[in-house]
Amino acid sequence: MIVVVLALGWAAVVSAPVVRRARWAPSRARASELASGSVPPHDRPREAWSSRALRRLPGTAGRVVTGVAHRHEARHLEEVVARELPVTVDLLAVAVGAGCTPFLAVDAAARWSPPELATRLGEVRRACGLGRAFADALDDLATGIPALQPLSDALLASDRFGAPVGDALVRLAAEQRTALRRRAEARARTVPVRLLFPLVFLVLPAFGLLTVVPAIFGGLGGI
């Protein structure tokens, strides 16, 4: 029985990252619907940490849960944007190099970018379609996601002053890939620490139960 419990605990530890990623990652089709505006805002997917039931907890508990939810959402959004930004910047660079204006480049990137940034760029496109200035829509985008400020500045410089933006986008994509690689290396260095818990509390006890304990009982039985 103990061996079964230890095995189930080990399986839970191993599968937790996969389950979490599958739960958080939206499908590309769903992201396209969000970017195109065909899905109303109240139908958009919400993270489990942001569920209304948790946010409605009364008093101090509700404030604590809300604060934790906000920090979790911000951290998750930062990770997703850092992962998707190099590809999105490459798409914008390709579109600008093909002769598109910054607005048309954003429109093209909203159709082909990874899910989260496709949704954000789709919001810029919809805001412009409703009469908002392109510069104001980009400012709103950078205000909501500070990591997009360099991208917004490059596009605004090209839109306002006609400055060539292709080289700036290529450099930005390279910088984002370097930062993403450093983040991955930093996370990889934490793997040994994360493995301590399953190793000490799951693997070693299971090894002892399956090998050492039978040997001890066998020795005692032979006395």
PDB file of C-alpha atoms in Angstrom:
ATOM      1  CA  MET A   1       0.000   0.000   0.000  1.00  0.00           C
ATOM      2  CA  ILE A   2       2.799   2.397   0.901  1.00  0.00           C
ATOM      3  CA  VAL A   3       4.543   1.599  -2.366  1.00  0.00           C
ATOM      4  CA  VAL A   4       1.357   2.430  -4.287  1.00  0.00           C
ATOM      5  CA  VAL A   5       1.014   5.753  -2.447  1.00  0.00           C
ATOM      6  CA  LEU A   6       4.634   6.621  -3.169  1.00  0.00           C
ATOM      7  CA  ALA A   7       4.208   5.682  -6.827  1.00  0.00           C
ATOM      8  CA  LEU A   8       1.090   7.852  -7.124  1.00  0.00           C
ATOM      9  CA  GLY A   9       2.918  10.745  -5.459  1.00  0.00           C
ATOM     10  CA  TRP A  10       5.818  10.410  -7.868  1.00  0.00           C
ATOM     11  CA  ALA A  11       3.422  10.328 -10.822  1.00  0.00           C
ATOM     12  CA  ALA A  12       1.726  13.486  -9.555  1.00  0.00           C
ATOM     13  CA  VAL A  13       5.038  15.311  -9.215  1.00  0.00           C
ATOM     14  CA  VAL A  14       6.158  14.274 -12.693  1.00  0.00           C
ATOM     15  CA  SER A  15       2.875  15.070 -14.438  1.00  0.00           C
ATOM     16  CA  ALA A  16       2.132  18.365 -12.667  1.00  0.00           C
ATOM     17  CA  PRO A  17       4.120  20.591 -15.101  1.00  0.00           C
ATOM     18  CA  VAL A  18       2.527  18.902 -18.121  1.00  0.00           C
ATOM     19  CA  VAL A  19      -0.983  19.245 -16.731  1.00  0.00           C
ATOM     20  CA  ARG A  20      -0.406  22.873 -15.785  1.00  0.00           C
ATOM     21  CA  ARG A  21       0.903  23.752 -19.245  1.00  0.00           C
ATOM     22  CA  ALA A  22      -1.990  21.984 -20.939  1.00  0.00           C
ATOM     23  CA  ARG A  23      -4.466  23.805 -18.733  1.00  0.00           C
ATOM     24  CA  TRP A  24      -3.002  27.230 -19.338  1.00  0.00           C
ATOM     25  CA  ALA A  25      -2.211  26.997 -23.049  1.00  0.00           C
ATOM     26  CA  PRO A  26      -5.191  28.001 -25.222  1.00  0.00           C
ATOM     27  CA  SER A  27      -5.716  26.407 -28.584  1.00  0.00           C
ATOM     28  CA  ARG A  28      -4.600  28.298 -31.694  1.00  0.00           C
ATOM     29  CA  ALA A  29      -8.121  28.238 -33.092  1.00  0.00           C
ATOM     30  CA  ARG A  30      -9.455  29.784 -29.902  1.00  0.00           C
ATOM     31  CA  ALA A  31      -6.751  32.439 -30.013  1.00  0.00           C
ATOM     32  CA  SER A  32      -7.662  33.290 -33.609  1.00  0.00           C
ATOM     33  CA  GLU A  33     -11.278  33.776 -32.551  1.00  0.00           C
ATOM     34  CA  LEU A  34     -10.194  36.069 -29.745  1.00  0.00           C
ATOM     35  CA  ALA A  35      -7.940  38.084 -32.042  1.00  0.00           C
ATOM     36  CA  SER A  36     -10.658  38.475 -34.652  1.00  0.00           C
ATOM     37  CA  GLY A  37     -13.174  39.666 -32.072  1.00  0.00           C
ATOM     38  CA  SER A  38     -15.684  36.896 -32.802  1.00  0.00           C
ATOM     39  CA  VAL A  39     -15.737  35.828 -29.157  1.00  0.00           C
ATOM     40  CA  PRO A  40     -17.317  38.254 -26.685  1.00  0.00           C
ATOM     41  CA  PRO A  41     -15.090  39.392 -23.803  1.00  0.00           C
ATOM     42  CA  HIS A  42     -17.195  37.557 -21.207  1.00  0.00           C
ATOM     43  CA  ASP A  43     -16.608  34.260 -23.065  1.00  0.00           C
ATOM     44  CA  ARG A  44     -12.838  34.517 -22.985  1.00  0.00           C
ATOM     45  CA  PRO A  45     -10.999  31.788 -21.062  1.00  0.00           C
ATOM     46  CA  ARG A  46     -10.119  32.549 -17.474  1.00  0.00           C
ATOM     47  CA  GLU A  47      -7.377  31.011 -15.422  1.00  0.00           C
ATOM     48  CA  ALA A  48      -8.362  28.793 -12.528  1.00  0.00           C
ATOM     49  CA  TRP A  49      -6.690  31.154 -10.072  1.00  0.00           C
ATOM     50  CA  SER A  50      -8.946  33.967 -11.271  1.00  0.00           C
ATOM     51  CA  SER A  51     -12.221  32.141 -10.852  1.00  0.00           C
ATOM     52  CA  ARG A  52     -15.092  34.221  -9.584  1.00  0.00           C
ATOM     53  CA  ALA A  53     -15.759  31.842  -6.729  1.00  0.00           C
ATOM     54  CA  LEU A  54     -12.317  32.496  -5.260  1.00  0.00           C
ATOM     55  CA  ARG A  55     -12.582  36.233  -5.780  1.00  0.00           C
ATOM     56  CA  ARG A  56     -15.896  36.330  -3.912  1.00  0.00           C
ATOM     57  CA  LEU A  57     -14.421  35.049  -0.662  1.00  0.00           C
ATOM     58  CA  PRO A  58     -15.320  37.524   2.086  1.00  0.00           C
ATOM     59  CA  GLY A  59     -13.013  39.771   4.074  1.00  0.00           C
ATOM     60  CA  THR A  60      -9.293  39.225   4.419  1.00  0.00           C
ATOM     61  CA  ALA A  61      -9.401  35.811   2.740  1.00  0.00           C
ATOM     62  CA  GLY A  62     -10.877  37.342  -0.405  1.00  0.00           C
ATOM     63  CA  ARG A  63      -8.234  40.074  -0.530  1.00  0.00           C
ATOM     64  CA  VAL A  64      -5.427  37.586  -0.014  1.00  0.00           C
ATOM     65  CA  VAL A  65      -6.758  35.235  -2.698  1.00  0.00           C
ATOM     66  CA  THR A  66      -7.259  38.139  -5.093  1.00  0.00           C
ATOM     67  CA  GLY A  67      -3.714  39.375  -4.520  1.00  0.00           C
ATOM     68  CA  VAL A  68      -2.275  35.916  -5.066  1.00  0.00           C
ATOM     69  CA  ALA A  69      -4.390  35.525  -8.200  1.00  0.00           C
ATOM     70  CA  HIS A  70      -3.194  38.835  -9.605  1.00  0.00           C
ATOM     71  CA  ARG A  71       0.453  37.987  -8.987  1.00  0.00           C
ATOM     72  CA  HIS A  72      -0.001  34.553 -10.510  1.00  0.00           C
ATOM     73  CA  GLU A  73      -1.688  35.993 -13.591  1.00  0.00           C
ATOM     74  CA  ALA A  74       0.978  38.669 -14.022  1.00  0.00           C
ATOM     75  CA  ARG A  75       3.792  36.133 -13.714  1.00  0.00           C
ATOM     76  CA  HIS A  76       2.106  33.759 -16.140  1.00  0.00           C
ATOM     77  CA  LEU A  77       1.447  36.563 -18.653  1.00  0.00           C
ATOM     78  CA  GLU A  78       5.068  37.691 -18.418  1.00  0.00           C
ATOM     79  CA  GLU A  79       6.304  34.169 -19.160  1.00  0.00           C
ATOM     80  CA  VAL A  80       3.937  33.724 -22.099  1.00  0.00           C
ATOM     81  CA  VAL A  81       4.817  37.098 -23.624  1.00  0.00           C
ATOM     82  CA  ALA A  82       8.549  36.433 -23.254  1.00  0.00           C
ATOM     83  CA  ARG A  83       8.103  33.096 -25.016  1.00  0.00           C
ATOM     84  CA  GLU A  84       5.964  34.445 -27.870  1.00  0.00           C
ATOM     85  CA  LEU A  85       7.556  37.845 -28.452  1.00  0.00           C
ATOM     86  CA  PRO A  86      10.541  36.781 -30.633  1.00  0.00           C
ATOM     87  CA  VAL A  87       8.258  35.054 -33.142  1.00  0.00           C
ATOM     88  CA  THR A  88       5.871  37.998 -33.206  1.00  0.00           C
ATOM     89  CA  VAL A  89       8.684  40.496 -33.754  1.00  0.00           C
ATOM     90  CA  ASP A  90      10.006  38.336 -36.603  1.00  0.00           C
ATOM     91  CA  LEU A  91       6.565  38.395 -38.221  1.00  0.00           C
ATOM     92  CA  LEU A  92       6.415  42.169 -37.916  1.00  0.00           C
ATOM     93  CA  ALA A  93       9.906  42.488 -39.410  1.00  0.00           C
ATOM     94  CA  VAL A  94       8.925  40.292 -42.355  1.00  0.00           C
ATOM     95  CA  ALA A  95       5.745  42.304 -42.931  1.00  0.00           C
ATOM     96  CA  VAL A  96       7.595  45.631 -42.764  1.00  0.00           C
ATOM     97  CA  GLY A  97      10.307  44.298 -45.056  1.00  0.00           C
ATOM     98  CA  ALA A  98       7.593  43.325 -47.546  1.00  0.00           C
ATOM     99  CA  GLY A  99       6.458  46.952 -47.702  1.00  0.00           C
ATOM    100  CA  CYS A 100       3.666  47.013 -45.132  1.00  0.00           C
ATOM    101  CA  THR A 101       3.054  50.056 -42.996  1.00  0.00           C
ATOM    102  CA  PRO A 102       3.298  49.545 -39.219  1.00  0.00           C
ATOM    103  CA  PHE A 103      -0.489  49.242 -38.988  1.00  0.00           C
ATOM    104  CA  LEU A 104      -0.668  46.652 -41.762  1.00  0.00           C
ATOM    105  CA  ALA A 105       2.255  44.808 -40.173  1.00  0.00           C
ATOM    106  CA  VAL A 106       0.359  44.658 -36.875  1.00  0.00           C
ATOM    107  CA  ASP A 107      -2.728  43.474 -38.737  1.00  0.00           C
ATOM    108  CA  ALA A 108      -0.744  40.654 -40.377  1.00  0.00           C
ATOM    109  CA  ALA A 109       0.989  39.712 -37.131  1.00  0.00           C
ATOM    110  CA  ALA A 110      -2.373  39.540 -35.349  1.00  0.00           C
ATOM    111  CA  ARG A 111      -3.395  36.789 -37.764  1.00  0.00           C
ATOM    112  CA  TRP A 112      -0.257  34.650 -37.538  1.00  0.00           C
ATOM    113  CA  SER A 113       1.339  35.359 -34.167  1.00  0.00           C
ATOM    114  CA  PRO A 114       1.283  32.913 -31.235  1.00  0.00           C
ATOM    115  CA  PRO A 115      -1.991  32.913 -29.278  1.00  0.00           C
ATOM    116  CA  GLU A 116      -1.492  35.470 -26.502  1.00  0.00           C
ATOM    117  CA  LEU A 117       0.152  38.160 -28.627  1.00  0.00           C
ATOM    118  CA  ALA A 118      -2.270  37.475 -31.470  1.00  0.00           C
ATOM    119  CA  THR A 119      -5.044  38.394 -29.044  1.00  0.00           C
ATOM    120  CA  ARG A 120      -3.249  41.558 -27.910  1.00  0.00           C
ATOM    121  CA  LEU A 121      -2.470  42.731 -31.424  1.00  0.00           C
ATOM    122  CA  GLY A 122      -6.038  41.917 -32.403  1.00  0.00           C
ATOM    123  CA  GLU A 123      -7.186  44.330 -29.701  1.00  0.00           C
ATOM    124  CA  VAL A 124      -5.018  47.045 -31.290  1.00  0.00           C
ATOM    125  CA  ARG A 125      -6.608  46.317 -34.661  1.00  0.00           C
ATOM    126  CA  ARG A 126     -10.125  46.434 -33.222  1.00  0.00           C
ATOM    127  CA  ALA A 127      -9.415  49.678 -31.367  1.00  0.00           C
ATOM    128  CA  CYS A 128      -8.229  51.295 -34.603  1.00  0.00           C
ATOM    129  CA  GLY A 129     -11.303  49.962 -36.363  1.00  0.00           C
ATOM    130  CA  LEU A 130     -13.446  51.764 -33.784  1.00  0.00           C
ATOM    131  CA  GLY A 131     -11.718  55.078 -34.522  1.00  0.00           C
ATOM    132  CA  ARG A 132      -8.880  55.116 -32.005  1.00  0.00           C
ATOM    133  CA  ALA A 133      -5.538  56.409 -33.220  1.00  0.00           C
ATOM    134  CA  PHE A 134      -2.925  53.774 -33.973  1.00  0.00           C
ATOM    135  CA  ALA A 135      -0.411  55.478 -31.680  1.00  0.00           C
ATOM    136  CA  ASP A 136      -2.889  55.550 -28.800  1.00  0.00           C
ATOM    137  CA  ALA A 137      -3.767  51.891 -29.300  1.00  0.00           C
ATOM    138  CA  LEU A 138      -0.066  50.951 -29.194  1.00  0.00           C
ATOM    139  CA  ASP A 139       0.414  53.060 -26.060  1.00  0.00           C
ATOM    140  CA  ASP A 140      -2.454  51.194 -24.412  1.00  0.00           C
ATOM    141  CA  LEU A 141      -0.857  47.894 -25.417  1.00  0.00           C
ATOM    142  CA  ALA A 142       2.495  48.873 -23.893  1.00  0.00           C
ATOM    143  CA  THR A 143       0.790  50.166 -20.750  1.00  0.00           C
ATOM    144  CA  GLY A 144      -0.974  46.851 -20.218  1.00  0.00           C
ATOM    145  CA  ILE A 145       2.152  44.778 -20.955  1.00  0.00           C
ATOM    146  CA  PRO A 146       5.363  46.713 -20.169  1.00  0.00           C
ATOM    147  CA  ALA A 147       7.465  44.055 -21.925  1.00  0.00           C
ATOM    148  CA  LEU A 148       5.992  45.287 -25.216  1.00  0.00           C
ATOM    149  CA  GLN A 149       7.202  48.876 -24.709  1.00  0.00           C
ATOM    150  CA  PRO A 150      10.320  48.512 -26.949  1.00  0.00           C
ATOM    151  CA  LEU A 151       8.179  47.030 -29.721  1.00  0.00           C
ATOM    152  CA  SER A 152       5.619  49.801 -29.363  1.00  0.00           C
ATOM    153  CA  ASP A 153       8.323  52.486 -29.454  1.00  0.00           C
ATOM    154  CA  ALA A 154       9.855  51.060 -32.626  1.00  0.00           C
ATOM    155  CA  LEU A 155       6.509  50.881 -34.421  1.00  0.00           C
ATOM    156  CA  LEU A 156       5.514  54.365 -33.288  1.00  0.00           C
ATOM    157  CA  ALA A 157       8.806  55.846 -34.477  1.00  0.00           C
ATOM    158  CA  SER A 158       8.199  54.364 -37.904  1.00  0.00           C
ATOM    159  CA  ASP A 159       4.551  55.411 -37.983  1.00  0.00           C
ATOM    160  CA  ARG A 160       5.148  58.989 -36.846  1.00  0.00           C
ATOM    161  CA  PHE A 161       8.459  59.864 -38.475  1.00  0.00           C
ATOM    162  CA  GLY A 162       8.817  57.298 -41.254  1.00  0.00           C
ATOM    163  CA  ALA A 163      11.976  55.908 -39.695  1.00  0.00           C
ATOM    164  CA  PRO A 164      13.055  52.491 -41.024  1.00  0.00           C
ATOM    165  CA  VAL A 165      12.030  49.917 -38.457  1.00  0.00           C
ATOM    166  CA  GLY A 166      13.133  46.652 -40.036  1.00  0.00           C
ATOM    167  CA  ASP A 167      16.636  46.603 -38.543  1.00  0.00           C
ATOM    168  CA  ALA A 168      15.296  47.664 -35.144  1.00  0.00           C
ATOM    169  CA  LEU A 169      12.819  44.782 -35.174  1.00  0.00           C
ATOM    170  CA  VAL A 170      15.537  42.299 -36.119  1.00  0.00           C
ATOM    171  CA  ARG A 171      17.698  43.515 -33.227  1.00  0.00           C
ATOM    172  CA  LEU A 172      14.741  43.396 -30.857  1.00  0.00           C
ATOM    173  CA  ALA A 173      13.954  39.813 -31.859  1.00  0.00           C
ATOM    174  CA  ALA A 174      17.583  38.813 -31.261  1.00  0.00           C
ATOM    175  CA  GLU A 175      17.575  40.507 -27.846  1.00  0.00           C
ATOM    176  CA  GLN A 176      14.349  38.776 -26.859  1.00  0.00           C
ATOM    177  CA  ARG A 177      15.714  35.379 -27.888  1.00  0.00           C
ATOM    178  CA  THR A 178      18.841  36.011 -25.821  1.00  0.00           C
ATOM    179  CA  ALA A 179      16.740  36.970 -22.801  1.00  0.00           C
ATOM    180  CA  LEU A 180      14.534  33.911 -23.312  1.00  0.00           C
ATOM    181  CA  ARG A 181      17.588  31.648 -23.475  1.00  0.00           C
ATOM    182  CA  ARG A 182      18.970  33.157 -20.269  1.00  0.00           C
ATOM    183  CA  ARG A 183      15.630  32.631 -18.559  1.00  0.00           C
ATOM    184  CA  ALA A 184      15.602  28.992 -19.650  1.00  0.00           C
ATOM    185  CA  GLU A 185      19.143  28.492 -18.380  1.00  0.00           C
ATOM    186  CA  ALA A 186      18.238  30.046 -15.031  1.00  0.00           C
ATOM    187  CA  ARG A 187      15.236  27.764 -14.734  1.00  0.00           C
ATOM    188  CA  ALA A 188      17.325  24.744 -15.668  1.00  0.00           C
ATOM    189  CA  ARG A 189      19.694  25.535 -12.810  1.00  0.00           C
ATOM    190  CA  THR A 190      16.789  25.182 -10.374  1.00  0.00           C
ATOM    191  CA  VAL A 191      15.976  21.628 -11.480  1.00  0.00           C
ATOM    192  CA  PRO A 192      18.302  19.899  -8.965  1.00  0.00           C
ATOM    193  CA  VAL A 193      16.632  21.785  -6.121  1.00  0.00           C
ATOM    194  CA  ARG A 194      13.168  20.835  -7.366  1.00  0.00           C
ATOM    195  CA  LEU A 195      14.181  17.200  -7.596  1.00  0.00           C
ATOM    196  CA  LEU A 196      15.157  17.043  -3.931  1.00  0.00           C
ATOM    197  CA  PHE A 197      11.598  16.555  -2.690  1.00  0.00           C
ATOM    198  CA  PRO A 198      10.652  13.596  -4.919  1.00  0.00           C
ATOM    199  CA  LEU A 199      14.106  12.090  -4.459  1.00  0.00           C
ATOM    200  CA  VAL A 200      14.130  12.272  -0.658  1.00  0.00           C
ATOM    201  CA  PHE A 201      10.464  11.635   0.095  1.00  0.00           C
ATOM    202  CA  LEU A 202       9.410   9.336  -2.770  1.00  0.00           C
ATOM    203  CA  VAL A 203      12.282   7.602  -4.544  1.00  0.00           C
ATOM    204  CA  LEU A 204      14.453   6.755  -1.540  1.00  0.00           C
ATOM    205  CA  PRO A 205      11.567   5.425   0.621  1.00  0.00           C
ATOM    206  CA  ALA A 206      10.311   3.324  -2.280  1.00  0.00           C
ATOM    207  CA  PHE A 207      13.826   1.990  -2.861  1.00  0.00           C
ATOM    208  CA  GLY A 208      14.109   1.104   0.819  1.00  0.00           C
ATOM    209  CA  LEU A 209      10.735  -0.634   0.894  1.00  0.00           C
ATOM    210  CA  LEU A 210      11.444  -2.665  -2.231  1.00  0.00           C
ATOM    211  CA  THR A 211      15.059  -3.647  -1.513  1.00  0.00           C
ATOM    212  CA  VAL A 212      16.275  -3.030   2.024  1.00  0.00           C
ATOM    213  CA  VAL A 213      13.161  -4.041   3.983  1.00  0.00           C
ATOM    214  CA  PRO A 214      12.742  -7.460   2.247  1.00  0.00           C
ATOM    215  CA  ALA A 215      16.432  -8.147   2.818  1.00  0.00           C
ATOM    216  CA  ILE A 216      16.107  -7.321   6.513  1.00  0.00           C
ATOM    217  CA  PHE A 217      13.028  -9.509   6.952  1.00  0.00           C
ATOM    218  CA  GLY A 218      14.746 -12.301   5.055  1.00  0.00           C
ATOM    219  CA  GLY A 219      17.769 -12.069   7.343  1.00  0.00           C
ATOM    220  CA  LEU A 220      15.633 -12.030  10.458  1.00  0.00           C
ATOM    221  CA  GLY A 221      13.667 -15.024   9.241  1.00  0.00           C
ATOM    222  CA  GLY A 222      16.860 -17.021   8.794  1.00  0.00           C
ATOM    223  CA  ILE A 223      17.974 -16.493  12.372  1.00  0.00           C
TER     224      ILE A 223
END
